Amino acid sequence: ICGYIPWPLRGLRALMLFFFATSALPAQPADLFRNKTIRIIAGSVAGGYYDNYARLMSRHLGEHLPGKPTIVVANMPGASGVQAANYIQEVAPKDGTALATFNKSMPFYEVIESSGVRFKSSELTWIGALSQTVDTMAMWHTTGVKTVEDAKKREFVLGAVSAVGTTYIYPALLNATIGTKFRMVTGYNGGILIDHGMEKGEVEGRGSNQWASWKSEHPDWVRDKKINIIVQIGLRREPDLPGVPMLTDLAETDEQRKIFEFISTTSALDGPLVGAPGMQGEAREALRRAFDAMVATPEFKAEDRKST
């Protein structure tokens, strides 16, 4: 992985610049999206983290687009979001009527050449990102695992969506670098089903989930300490998790630190809104302007706070 680090760090910075490049956009035709329907493809099952983001945006984005189009959500789970990203790369129309939100780690999956990846992160049309929450690794409370050191004492079984996604990659990385003993069971069709598996005792933890997702989807688990967060992966520590180490804190060598820093950068792309490569200029700029306007409104902020 180390050999790939310089390119993605530059690439991620370039993608992040897209999100803030709307300050001098030209005026858009008032009827650009009139009588049109925009689909937001959610790269998760219904009720999942990215499905919730897609539905939140679908209720607000249209009000800020010229022509006030109808916006609907379609779910396309598969391979931790890779299926949705491939669709946007290869099939989606370039007029702005098909967008997607999916796992923020797509550039990482591309760099490590994960199976099934056909998209090119640098070619996609990046509209914006809703969140920079950290990823977390969580263990079910009955395991007694409260720290990464505890996870080195015996084998622990974690649920995973696929060998492509972070539910598998994060624990596999810790196994290979610092000596944890996780065993990943793949095949869960989304994080919600992994959560059900923890409740039923099928698995003992989940290798990846956003902290904001735990708070919004399982506030009782957080309140009642049903899950123990043992590591957080991102660029900044969550105020709610002051005693939980960042992934970079666990590095034992310079090489490990570089790997962990690279992986942590993807948190800046969470809740992305993405369109097809080569999107028409007027549509691209209208969507970026609308995204910025949407996230600044009191109505959107209030609903976003309520959901998290």
PDB file of N, CA, C and O in Angstrom, residues 158-213:
ATOM      1  N   LEU A 158     -16.058 -10.726  13.341  1.00  0.00           N
ATOM      2  CA  LEU A 158     -16.694  -9.490  12.918  1.00  0.00           C
ATOM      3  C   LEU A 158     -17.513  -9.723  11.654  1.00  0.00           C
ATOM      4  O   LEU A 158     -17.102 -10.475  10.766  1.00  0.00           O
ATOM      5  N   GLY A 159     -18.655  -9.068  11.556  1.00  0.00           N
ATOM      6  CA  GLY A 159     -19.450  -9.115  10.336  1.00  0.00           C
ATOM      7  C   GLY A 159     -18.915  -8.136   9.312  1.00  0.00           C
ATOM      8  O   GLY A 159     -18.452  -7.045   9.656  1.00  0.00           O
ATOM      9  N   ALA A 160     -18.982  -8.503   8.032  1.00  0.00           N
ATOM     10  CA  ALA A 160     -18.499  -7.634   6.957  1.00  0.00           C
ATOM     11  C   ALA A 160     -19.410  -7.757   5.753  1.00  0.00           C
ATOM     12  O   ALA A 160     -20.022  -8.801   5.517  1.00  0.00           O
ATOM     13  N   VAL A 161     -19.505  -6.685   4.988  1.00  0.00           N
ATOM     14  CA  VAL A 161     -20.311  -6.704   3.773  1.00  0.00           C
ATOM     15  C   VAL A 161     -19.597  -7.497   2.693  1.00  0.00           C
ATOM     16  O   VAL A 161     -20.173  -8.381   2.059  1.00  0.00           O
ATOM     17  N   SER A 162     -18.340  -7.170   2.457  1.00  0.00           N
ATOM     18  CA  SER A 162     -17.545  -7.867   1.434  1.00  0.00           C
ATOM     19  C   SER A 162     -16.076  -7.665   1.765  1.00  0.00           C
ATOM     20  O   SER A 162     -15.722  -6.872   2.640  1.00  0.00           O
ATOM     21  N   ALA A 163     -15.218  -8.368   1.049  1.00  0.00           N
ATOM     22  CA  ALA A 163     -13.780  -8.205   1.244  1.00  0.00           C
ATOM     23  C   ALA A 163     -13.260  -6.923   0.616  1.00  0.00           C
ATOM     24  O   ALA A 163     -12.084  -6.590   0.756  1.00  0.00           O
ATOM     25  N   VAL A 164     -14.139  -6.193  -0.076  1.00  0.00           N
ATOM     26  CA  VAL A 164     -13.753  -4.930  -0.702  1.00  0.00           C
ATOM     27  C   VAL A 164     -13.848  -3.780   0.283  1.00  0.00           C
ATOM     28  O   VAL A 164     -13.031  -2.867   0.286  1.00  0.00           O
ATOM     29  N   GLY A 165     -14.874  -3.792   1.154  1.00  0.00           N
ATOM     30  CA  GLY A 165     -15.197  -2.633   1.959  1.00  0.00           C
ATOM     31  C   GLY A 165     -14.407  -2.497   3.239  1.00  0.00           C
ATOM     32  O   GLY A 165     -13.645  -3.382   3.660  1.00  0.00           O
ATOM     33  N   THR A 166     -14.631  -1.367   3.917  1.00  0.00           N
ATOM     34  CA  THR A 166     -13.891  -1.063   5.135  1.00  0.00           C
ATOM     35  C   THR A 166     -14.314  -1.944   6.303  1.00  0.00           C
ATOM     36  O   THR A 166     -13.551  -2.068   7.272  1.00  0.00           O
ATOM     37  N   THR A 167     -15.519  -2.537   6.262  1.00  0.00           N
ATOM     38  CA  THR A 167     -15.890  -3.463   7.337  1.00  0.00           C
ATOM     39  C   THR A 167     -14.938  -4.650   7.376  1.00  0.00           C
ATOM     40  O   THR A 167     -14.791  -5.303   8.413  1.00  0.00           O
ATOM     41  N   TYR A 168     -14.296  -4.934   6.270  1.00  0.00           N
ATOM     42  CA  TYR A 168     -13.297  -6.006   6.185  1.00  0.00           C
ATOM     43  C   TYR A 168     -11.876  -5.449   6.246  1.00  0.00           C
ATOM     44  O   TYR A 168     -11.016  -5.972   6.953  1.00  0.00           O
ATOM     45  N   ILE A 169     -11.640  -4.352   5.510  1.00  0.00           N
ATOM     46  CA  ILE A 169     -10.275  -3.855   5.338  1.00  0.00           C
ATOM     47  C   ILE A 169      -9.690  -3.314   6.643  1.00  0.00           C
ATOM     48  O   ILE A 169      -8.521  -3.577   6.968  1.00  0.00           O
ATOM     49  N   TYR A 170     -10.459  -2.565   7.407  1.00  0.00           N
ATOM     50  CA  TYR A 170      -9.916  -2.003   8.647  1.00  0.00           C
ATOM     51  C   TYR A 170      -9.421  -3.099   9.609  1.00  0.00           C
ATOM     52  O   TYR A 170      -8.277  -3.050  10.066  1.00  0.00           O
ATOM     53  N   PRO A 171     -10.277  -4.083   9.948  1.00  0.00           N
ATOM     54  CA  PRO A 171      -9.765  -5.121  10.859  1.00  0.00           C
ATOM     55  C   PRO A 171      -8.647  -5.948  10.251  1.00  0.00           C
ATOM     56  O   PRO A 171      -7.719  -6.363  10.965  1.00  0.00           O
ATOM     57  N   ALA A 172      -8.698  -6.201   8.937  1.00  0.00           N
ATOM     58  CA  ALA A 172      -7.608  -6.945   8.292  1.00  0.00           C
ATOM     59  C   ALA A 172      -6.300  -6.177   8.399  1.00  0.00           C
ATOM     60  O   ALA A 172      -5.225  -6.766   8.619  1.00  0.00           O
ATOM     61  N   LEU A 173      -6.380  -4.859   8.263  1.00  0.00           N
ATOM     62  CA  LEU A 173      -5.183  -4.022   8.382  1.00  0.00           C
ATOM     63  C   LEU A 173      -4.601  -4.108   9.795  1.00  0.00           C
ATOM     64  O   LEU A 173      -3.381  -4.252   9.969  1.00  0.00           O
ATOM     65  N   LEU A 174      -5.462  -4.048  10.805  1.00  0.00           N
ATOM     66  CA  LEU A 174      -4.969  -4.136  12.179  1.00  0.00           C
ATOM     67  C   LEU A 174      -4.388  -5.518  12.481  1.00  0.00           C
ATOM     68  O   LEU A 174      -3.396  -5.635  13.208  1.00  0.00           O
ATOM     69  N   ASN A 175      -5.002  -6.551  11.919  1.00  0.00           N
ATOM     70  CA  ASN A 175      -4.423  -7.891  12.079  1.00  0.00           C
ATOM     71  C   ASN A 175      -3.002  -7.948  11.535  1.00  0.00           C
ATOM     72  O   ASN A 175      -2.101  -8.526  12.154  1.00  0.00           O
ATOM     73  N   ALA A 176      -2.817  -7.338  10.361  1.00  0.00           N
ATOM     74  CA  ALA A 176      -1.533  -7.445   9.663  1.00  0.00           C
ATOM     75  C   ALA A 176      -0.453  -6.536  10.249  1.00  0.00           C
ATOM     76  O   ALA A 176       0.733  -6.765  10.024  1.00  0.00           O
ATOM     77  N   THR A 177      -0.875  -5.507  10.991  1.00  0.00           N
ATOM     78  CA  THR A 177       0.109  -4.530  11.455  1.00  0.00           C
ATOM     79  C   THR A 177       0.363  -4.587  12.958  1.00  0.00           C
ATOM     80  O   THR A 177       1.522  -4.561  13.396  1.00  0.00           O
ATOM     81  N   ILE A 178      -0.680  -4.654  13.770  1.00  0.00           N
ATOM     82  CA  ILE A 178      -0.452  -4.532  15.213  1.00  0.00           C
ATOM     83  C   ILE A 178      -0.869  -5.779  15.993  1.00  0.00           C
ATOM     84  O   ILE A 178      -0.795  -5.789  17.218  1.00  0.00           O
ATOM     85  N   GLY A 179      -1.323  -6.827  15.286  1.00  0.00           N
ATOM     86  CA  GLY A 179      -1.504  -8.105  15.950  1.00  0.00           C
ATOM     87  C   GLY A 179      -2.862  -8.393  16.553  1.00  0.00           C
ATOM     88  O   GLY A 179      -2.973  -9.262  17.425  1.00  0.00           O
ATOM     89  N   THR A 180      -3.922  -7.698  16.112  1.00  0.00           N
ATOM     90  CA  THR A 180      -5.262  -8.091  16.546  1.00  0.00           C
ATOM     91  C   THR A 180      -5.612  -9.440  15.919  1.00  0.00           C
ATOM     92  O   THR A 180      -4.941  -9.905  14.988  1.00  0.00           O
ATOM     93  N   LYS A 181      -6.695 -10.053  16.420  1.00  0.00           N
ATOM     94  CA  LYS A 181      -7.046 -11.405  15.974  1.00  0.00           C
ATOM     95  C   LYS A 181      -8.491 -11.466  15.488  1.00  0.00           C
ATOM     96  O   LYS A 181      -9.266 -12.326  15.883  1.00  0.00           O
ATOM     97  N   PHE A 182      -8.836 -10.548  14.595  1.00  0.00           N
ATOM     98  CA  PHE A 182     -10.187 -10.523  14.057  1.00  0.00           C
ATOM     99  C   PHE A 182     -10.354 -11.561  12.954  1.00  0.00           C
ATOM    100  O   PHE A 182      -9.444 -11.789  12.158  1.00  0.00           O
ATOM    101  N   ARG A 183     -11.531 -12.167  12.908  1.00  0.00           N
ATOM    102  CA  ARG A 183     -11.913 -13.020  11.779  1.00  0.00           C
ATOM    103  C   ARG A 183     -13.189 -12.445  11.188  1.00  0.00           C
ATOM    104  O   ARG A 183     -14.192 -12.306  11.874  1.00  0.00           O
ATOM    105  N   MET A 184     -13.124 -12.102   9.906  1.00  0.00           N
ATOM    106  CA  MET A 184     -14.237 -11.434   9.255  1.00  0.00           C
ATOM    107  C   MET A 184     -15.120 -12.437   8.522  1.00  0.00           C
ATOM    108  O   MET A 184     -14.628 -13.278   7.767  1.00  0.00           O
ATOM    109  N   VAL A 185     -16.419 -12.311   8.739  1.00  0.00           N
ATOM    110  CA  VAL A 185     -17.417 -13.120   8.046  1.00  0.00           C
ATOM    111  C   VAL A 185     -18.135 -12.212   7.062  1.00  0.00           C
ATOM    112  O   VAL A 185     -18.827 -11.273   7.466  1.00  0.00           O
ATOM    113  N   THR A 186     -17.951 -12.472   5.759  1.00  0.00           N
ATOM    114  CA  THR A 186     -18.535 -11.609   4.733  1.00  0.00           C
ATOM    115  C   THR A 186     -19.910 -12.126   4.311  1.00  0.00           C
ATOM    116  O   THR A 186     -20.323 -13.217   4.683  1.00  0.00           O
ATOM    117  N   GLY A 187     -20.598 -11.313   3.511  1.00  0.00           N
ATOM    118  CA  GLY A 187     -21.879 -11.722   2.949  1.00  0.00           C
ATOM    119  C   GLY A 187     -23.080 -10.989   3.506  1.00  0.00           C
ATOM    120  O   GLY A 187     -24.204 -11.206   3.049  1.00  0.00           O
ATOM    121  N   TYR A 188     -22.869 -10.115   4.490  1.00  0.00           N
ATOM    122  CA  TYR A 188     -23.980  -9.320   5.017  1.00  0.00           C
ATOM    123  C   TYR A 188     -24.348  -8.235   3.993  1.00  0.00           C
ATOM    124  O   TYR A 188     -23.485  -7.502   3.534  1.00  0.00           O
ATOM    125  N   ASN A 189     -25.623  -8.139   3.677  1.00  0.00           N
ATOM    126  CA  ASN A 189     -26.079  -7.186   2.653  1.00  0.00           C
ATOM    127  C   ASN A 189     -26.348  -5.830   3.290  1.00  0.00           C
ATOM    128  O   ASN A 189     -27.470  -5.337   3.324  1.00  0.00           O
ATOM    129  N   GLY A 190     -25.311  -5.232   3.833  1.00  0.00           N
ATOM    130  CA  GLY A 190     -25.431  -3.920   4.437  1.00  0.00           C
ATOM    131  C   GLY A 190     -25.143  -3.932   5.922  1.00  0.00           C
ATOM    132  O   GLY A 190     -25.257  -4.951   6.609  1.00  0.00           O
ATOM    133  N   GLY A 191     -24.769  -2.747   6.422  1.00  0.00           N
ATOM    134  CA  GLY A 191     -24.392  -2.626   7.819  1.00  0.00           C
ATOM    135  C   GLY A 191     -25.521  -2.911   8.780  1.00  0.00           C
ATOM    136  O   GLY A 191     -25.283  -3.385   9.900  1.00  0.00           O
ATOM    137  N   ILE A 192     -26.756  -2.620   8.395  1.00  0.00           N
ATOM    138  CA  ILE A 192     -27.894  -2.871   9.282  1.00  0.00           C
ATOM    139  C   ILE A 192     -27.971  -4.346   9.642  1.00  0.00           C
ATOM    140  O   ILE A 192     -28.253  -4.709  10.793  1.00  0.00           O
ATOM    141  N   LEU A 193     -27.707  -5.209   8.676  1.00  0.00           N
ATOM    142  CA  LEU A 193     -27.771  -6.642   8.938  1.00  0.00           C
ATOM    143  C   LEU A 193     -26.610  -7.103   9.820  1.00  0.00           C
ATOM    144  O   LEU A 193     -26.760  -8.045  10.605  1.00  0.00           O
ATOM    145  N   ILE A 194     -25.469  -6.438   9.703  1.00  0.00           N
ATOM    146  CA  ILE A 194     -24.375  -6.744  10.625  1.00  0.00           C
ATOM    147  C   ILE A 194     -24.793  -6.383  12.049  1.00  0.00           C
ATOM    148  O   ILE A 194     -24.549  -7.140  12.997  1.00  0.00           O
ATOM    149  N   ASP A 195     -25.451  -5.243  12.185  1.00  0.00           N
ATOM    150  CA  ASP A 195     -25.921  -4.825  13.511  1.00  0.00           C
ATOM    151  C   ASP A 195     -26.885  -5.856  14.100  1.00  0.00           C
ATOM    152  O   ASP A 195     -26.803  -6.207  15.278  1.00  0.00           O
ATOM    153  N   HIS A 196     -27.800  -6.354  13.266  1.00  0.00           N
ATOM    154  CA  HIS A 196     -28.708  -7.399  13.728  1.00  0.00           C
ATOM    155  C   HIS A 196     -27.934  -8.650  14.143  1.00  0.00           C
ATOM    156  O   HIS A 196     -28.286  -9.318  15.119  1.00  0.00           O
ATOM    157  N   GLY A 197     -26.884  -8.948  13.387  1.00  0.00           N
ATOM    158  CA  GLY A 197     -26.054 -10.100  13.715  1.00  0.00           C
ATOM    159  C   GLY A 197     -25.367  -9.958  15.063  1.00  0.00           C
ATOM    160  O   GLY A 197     -25.217 -10.941  15.797  1.00  0.00           O
ATOM    161  N   MET A 198     -24.964  -8.744  15.409  1.00  0.00           N
ATOM    162  CA  MET A 198     -24.371  -8.525  16.726  1.00  0.00           C
ATOM    163  C   MET A 198     -25.405  -8.754  17.820  1.00  0.00           C
ATOM    164  O   MET A 198     -25.117  -9.400  18.833  1.00  0.00           O
ATOM    165  N   GLU A 199     -26.601  -8.248  17.609  1.00  0.00           N
ATOM    166  CA  GLU A 199     -27.657  -8.430  18.619  1.00  0.00           C
ATOM    167  C   GLU A 199     -27.982  -9.900  18.839  1.00  0.00           C
ATOM    168  O   GLU A 199     -28.253 -10.326  19.966  1.00  0.00           O
ATOM    169  N   LYS A 200     -27.961 -10.672  17.763  1.00  0.00           N
ATOM    170  CA  LYS A 200     -28.327 -12.086  17.851  1.00  0.00           C
ATOM    171  C   LYS A 200     -27.163 -12.986  18.258  1.00  0.00           C
ATOM    172  O   LYS A 200     -27.342 -14.186  18.447  1.00  0.00           O
ATOM    173  N   GLY A 201     -25.967 -12.431  18.338  1.00  0.00           N
ATOM    174  CA  GLY A 201     -24.808 -13.222  18.728  1.00  0.00           C
ATOM    175  C   GLY A 201     -24.129 -13.938  17.581  1.00  0.00           C
ATOM    176  O   GLY A 201     -23.257 -14.783  17.807  1.00  0.00           O
ATOM    177  N   GLU A 202     -24.490 -13.613  16.330  1.00  0.00           N
ATOM    178  CA  GLU A 202     -23.839 -14.227  15.176  1.00  0.00           C
ATOM    179  C   GLU A 202     -22.384 -13.751  15.062  1.00  0.00           C
ATOM    180  O   GLU A 202     -21.499 -14.522  14.691  1.00  0.00           O
ATOM    181  N   VAL A 203     -22.182 -12.461  15.306  1.00  0.00           N
ATOM    182  CA  VAL A 203     -20.845 -11.867  15.240  1.00  0.00           C
ATOM    183  C   VAL A 203     -20.643 -11.028  16.488  1.00  0.00           C
ATOM    184  O   VAL A 203     -21.591 -10.714  17.218  1.00  0.00           O
ATOM    185  N   GLU A 204     -19.392 -10.657  16.723  1.00  0.00           N
ATOM    186  CA  GLU A 204     -19.051  -9.963  17.969  1.00  0.00           C
ATOM    187  C   GLU A 204     -18.720  -8.493  17.778  1.00  0.00           C
ATOM    188  O   GLU A 204     -18.479  -7.781  18.765  1.00  0.00           O
ATOM    189  N   GLY A 205     -18.742  -8.041  16.534  1.00  0.00           N
ATOM    190  CA  GLY A 205     -18.437  -6.643  16.317  1.00  0.00           C
ATOM    191  C   GLY A 205     -18.555  -6.277  14.849  1.00  0.00           C
ATOM    192  O   GLY A 205     -18.892  -7.106  13.998  1.00  0.00           O
ATOM    193  N   ARG A 206     -18.294  -5.010  14.586  1.00  0.00           N
ATOM    194  CA  ARG A 206     -18.381  -4.472  13.228  1.00  0.00           C
ATOM    195  C   ARG A 206     -17.129  -3.657  12.967  1.00  0.00           C
ATOM    196  O   ARG A 206     -16.781  -2.750  13.722  1.00  0.00           O
ATOM    197  N   GLY A 207     -16.457  -3.955  11.875  1.00  0.00           N
ATOM    198  CA  GLY A 207     -15.158  -3.356  11.601  1.00  0.00           C
ATOM    199  C   GLY A 207     -15.186  -1.933  11.129  1.00  0.00           C
ATOM    200  O   GLY A 207     -14.146  -1.273  11.104  1.00  0.00           O
ATOM    201  N   SER A 208     -16.372  -1.421  10.749  1.00  0.00           N
ATOM    202  CA  SER A 208     -16.430  -0.045  10.259  1.00  0.00           C
ATOM    203  C   SER A 208     -17.859   0.461  10.304  1.00  0.00           C
ATOM    204  O   SER A 208     -18.780  -0.203   9.827  1.00  0.00           O
ATOM    205  N   ASN A 209     -18.027   1.623  10.872  1.00  0.00           N
ATOM    206  CA  ASN A 209     -19.287   2.363  10.797  1.00  0.00           C
ATOM    207  C   ASN A 209     -19.002   3.784  11.248  1.00  0.00           C
ATOM    208  O   ASN A 209     -18.205   4.018  12.159  1.00  0.00           O
ATOM    209  N   GLN A 210     -19.669   4.757  10.625  1.00  0.00           N
ATOM    210  CA  GLN A 210     -19.472   6.144  11.011  1.00  0.00           C
ATOM    211  C   GLN A 210     -20.028   6.387  12.414  1.00  0.00           C
ATOM    212  O   GLN A 210     -21.077   5.872  12.770  1.00  0.00           O
ATOM    213  N   TRP A 211     -19.325   7.208  13.175  1.00  0.00           N
ATOM    214  CA  TRP A 211     -19.802   7.544  14.512  1.00  0.00           C
ATOM    215  C   TRP A 211     -21.164   8.223  14.435  1.00  0.00           C
ATOM    216  O   TRP A 211     -22.059   7.952  15.244  1.00  0.00           O
ATOM    217  N   ALA A 212     -21.365   9.089  13.452  1.00  0.00           N
ATOM    218  CA  ALA A 212     -22.667   9.745  13.293  1.00  0.00           C
ATOM    219  C   ALA A 212     -23.758   8.726  13.023  1.00  0.00           C
ATOM    220  O   ALA A 212     -24.909   8.909  13.444  1.00  0.00           O
ATOM    221  N   SER A 213     -23.427   7.662  12.314  1.00  0.00           N
ATOM    222  CA  SER A 213     -24.415   6.618  12.028  1.00  0.00           C
ATOM    223  C   SER A 213     -24.812   5.878  13.294  1.00  0.00           C
ATOM    224  O   SER A 213     -25.996   5.588  13.512  1.00  0.00           O
TER     225      SER A 213
END
